[in-house]
GROMACS .gro file of C-alpha atoms in nm:
model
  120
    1UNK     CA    1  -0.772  -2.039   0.487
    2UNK     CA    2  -0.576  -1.921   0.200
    3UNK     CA    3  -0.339  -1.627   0.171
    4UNK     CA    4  -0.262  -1.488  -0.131
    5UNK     CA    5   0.009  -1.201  -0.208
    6UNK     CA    6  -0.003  -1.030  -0.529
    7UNK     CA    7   0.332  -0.845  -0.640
    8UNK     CA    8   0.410  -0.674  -0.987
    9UNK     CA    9   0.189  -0.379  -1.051
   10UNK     CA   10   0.292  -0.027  -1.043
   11UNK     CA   11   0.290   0.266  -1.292
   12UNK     CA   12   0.361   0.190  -1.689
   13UNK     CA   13   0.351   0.412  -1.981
   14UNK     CA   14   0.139   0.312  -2.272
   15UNK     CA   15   0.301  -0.019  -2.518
   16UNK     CA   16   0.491  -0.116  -2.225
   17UNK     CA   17   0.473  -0.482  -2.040
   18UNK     CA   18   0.426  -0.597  -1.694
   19UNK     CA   19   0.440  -0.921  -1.511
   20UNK     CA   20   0.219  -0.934  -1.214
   21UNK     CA   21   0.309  -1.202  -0.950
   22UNK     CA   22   0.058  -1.398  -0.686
   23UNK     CA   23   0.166  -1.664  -0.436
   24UNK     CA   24  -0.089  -1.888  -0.287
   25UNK     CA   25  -0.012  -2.047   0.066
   26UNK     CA   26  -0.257  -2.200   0.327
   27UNK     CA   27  -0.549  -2.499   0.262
   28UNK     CA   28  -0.434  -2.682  -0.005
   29UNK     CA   29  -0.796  -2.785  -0.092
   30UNK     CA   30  -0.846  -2.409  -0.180
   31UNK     CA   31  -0.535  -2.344  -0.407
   32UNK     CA   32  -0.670  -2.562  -0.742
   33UNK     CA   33  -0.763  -2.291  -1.015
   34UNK     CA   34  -0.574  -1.990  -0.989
   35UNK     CA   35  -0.636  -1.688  -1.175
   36UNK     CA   36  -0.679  -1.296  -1.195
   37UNK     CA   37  -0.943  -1.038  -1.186
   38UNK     CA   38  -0.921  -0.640  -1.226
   39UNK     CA   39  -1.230  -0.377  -1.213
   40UNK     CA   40  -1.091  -0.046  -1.338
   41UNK     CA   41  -1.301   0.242  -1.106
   42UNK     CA   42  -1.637   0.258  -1.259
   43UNK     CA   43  -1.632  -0.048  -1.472
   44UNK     CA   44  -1.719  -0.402  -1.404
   45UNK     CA   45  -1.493  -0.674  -1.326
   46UNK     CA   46  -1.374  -0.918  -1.548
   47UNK     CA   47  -1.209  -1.188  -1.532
   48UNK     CA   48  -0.825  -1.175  -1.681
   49UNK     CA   49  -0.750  -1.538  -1.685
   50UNK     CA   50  -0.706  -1.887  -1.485
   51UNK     CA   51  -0.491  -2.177  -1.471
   52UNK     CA   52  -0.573  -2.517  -1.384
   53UNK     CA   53  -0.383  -2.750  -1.129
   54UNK     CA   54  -0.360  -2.947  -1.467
   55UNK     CA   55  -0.208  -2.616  -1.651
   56UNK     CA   56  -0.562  -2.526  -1.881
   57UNK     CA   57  -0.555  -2.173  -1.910
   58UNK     CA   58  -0.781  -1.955  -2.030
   59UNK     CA   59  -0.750  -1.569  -2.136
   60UNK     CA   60  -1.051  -1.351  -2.166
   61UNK     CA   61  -1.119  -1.332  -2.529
   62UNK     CA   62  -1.063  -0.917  -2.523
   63UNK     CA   63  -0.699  -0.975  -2.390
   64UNK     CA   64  -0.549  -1.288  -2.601
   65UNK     CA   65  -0.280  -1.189  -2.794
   66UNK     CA   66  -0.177  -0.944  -2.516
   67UNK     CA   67  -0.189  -1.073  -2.203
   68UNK     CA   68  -0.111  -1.471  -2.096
   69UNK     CA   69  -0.139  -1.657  -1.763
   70UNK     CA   70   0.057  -1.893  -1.607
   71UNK     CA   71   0.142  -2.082  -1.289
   72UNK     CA   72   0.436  -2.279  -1.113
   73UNK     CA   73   0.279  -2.559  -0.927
   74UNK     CA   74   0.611  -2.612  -0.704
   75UNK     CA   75   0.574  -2.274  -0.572
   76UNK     CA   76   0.165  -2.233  -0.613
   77UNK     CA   77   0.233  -1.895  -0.752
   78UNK     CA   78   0.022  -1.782  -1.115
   79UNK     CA   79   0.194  -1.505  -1.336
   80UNK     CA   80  -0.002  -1.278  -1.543
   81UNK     CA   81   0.212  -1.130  -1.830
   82UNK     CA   82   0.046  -0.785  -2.005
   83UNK     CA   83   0.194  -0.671  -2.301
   84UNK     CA   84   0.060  -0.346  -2.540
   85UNK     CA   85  -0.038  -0.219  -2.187
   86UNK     CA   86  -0.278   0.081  -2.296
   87UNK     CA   87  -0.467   0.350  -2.029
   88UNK     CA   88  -0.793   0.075  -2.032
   89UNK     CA   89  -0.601  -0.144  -1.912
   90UNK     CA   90  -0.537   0.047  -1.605
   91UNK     CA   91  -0.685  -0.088  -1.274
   92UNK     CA   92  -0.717  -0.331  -0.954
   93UNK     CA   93  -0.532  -0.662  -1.084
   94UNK     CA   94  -0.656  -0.968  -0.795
   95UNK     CA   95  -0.511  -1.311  -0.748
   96UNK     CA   96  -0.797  -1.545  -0.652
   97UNK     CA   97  -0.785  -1.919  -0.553
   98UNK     CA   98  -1.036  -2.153  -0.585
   99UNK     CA   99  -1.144  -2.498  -0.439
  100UNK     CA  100  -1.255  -2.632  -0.768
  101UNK     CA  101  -0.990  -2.774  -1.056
  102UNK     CA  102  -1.128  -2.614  -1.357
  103UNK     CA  103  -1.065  -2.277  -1.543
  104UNK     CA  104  -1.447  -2.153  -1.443
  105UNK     CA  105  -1.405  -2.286  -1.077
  106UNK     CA  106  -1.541  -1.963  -0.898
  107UNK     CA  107  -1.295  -1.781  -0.669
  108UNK     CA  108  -1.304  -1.934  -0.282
  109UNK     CA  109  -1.018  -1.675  -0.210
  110UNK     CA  110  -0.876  -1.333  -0.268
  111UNK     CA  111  -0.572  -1.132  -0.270
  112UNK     CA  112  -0.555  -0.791  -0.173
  113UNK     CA  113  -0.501  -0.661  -0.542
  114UNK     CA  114  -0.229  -0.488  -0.707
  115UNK     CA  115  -0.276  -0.182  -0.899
  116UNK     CA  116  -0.176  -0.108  -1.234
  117UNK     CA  117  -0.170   0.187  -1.407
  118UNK     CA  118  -0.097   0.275  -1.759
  119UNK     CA  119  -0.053   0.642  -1.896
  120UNK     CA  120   0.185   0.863  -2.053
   0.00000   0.00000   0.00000
């Protein structure tokens, strides 16, 4: 079993930034890749980013140049960083872990999500 707490989110106003926050603890065979979700009510989910154990990280390609990922091993906790933050951005932000050691691992475990929301 892995837990996962995600911290950060809350209410923004449009250009602003946010750092959202996720601690793993539990298995450590399940806390390799680490990365982030968010589905926005309506919408599908995408995938935000990942980390590696080995510190790849990949951003999806919509969000580079806004929005980075990354991880402190010592503490198994990822950080997503949002800047810009605009209204589509708004929605369910999830930590996931997964057993697998590459950016594309698929998720093994979830957080309870973290909501952000952007507007003026």
């Amino acid at each position: 079993q892995v837990q996962l707490v995600e911290s950060g989110g809350g209410a923004v106003q449009p250009g602003d930034s946010l750092r959202l926050s996720c601690r793993a603890s539990g298995t450590t065979a399940y806390r390799n890749t680490l990365g982030w979700y968010r589905q926005a009510p309506g919408k599908q989910r995408i995938l935000v980013g990942a980390v590696s154990p080995g510190n790849t990280k990949s951003v999806h390609v919509s969000l580079k140049g806004r929005f980075a990922v990354d991880r402190d091993n010592s503490i198994d906790a990822i950080y997503l960083t949002m800047h810009g933050l605009q209204p589509d951005d708004s929605a369910v932000y999830t930590c996931y872990s997964a057993a697998g050691d590459l950016v594309n691992s698929p998720p093994a475990y979830w957080g309870r999500g973290t909501q952000v929301t952007v507007s003026s």
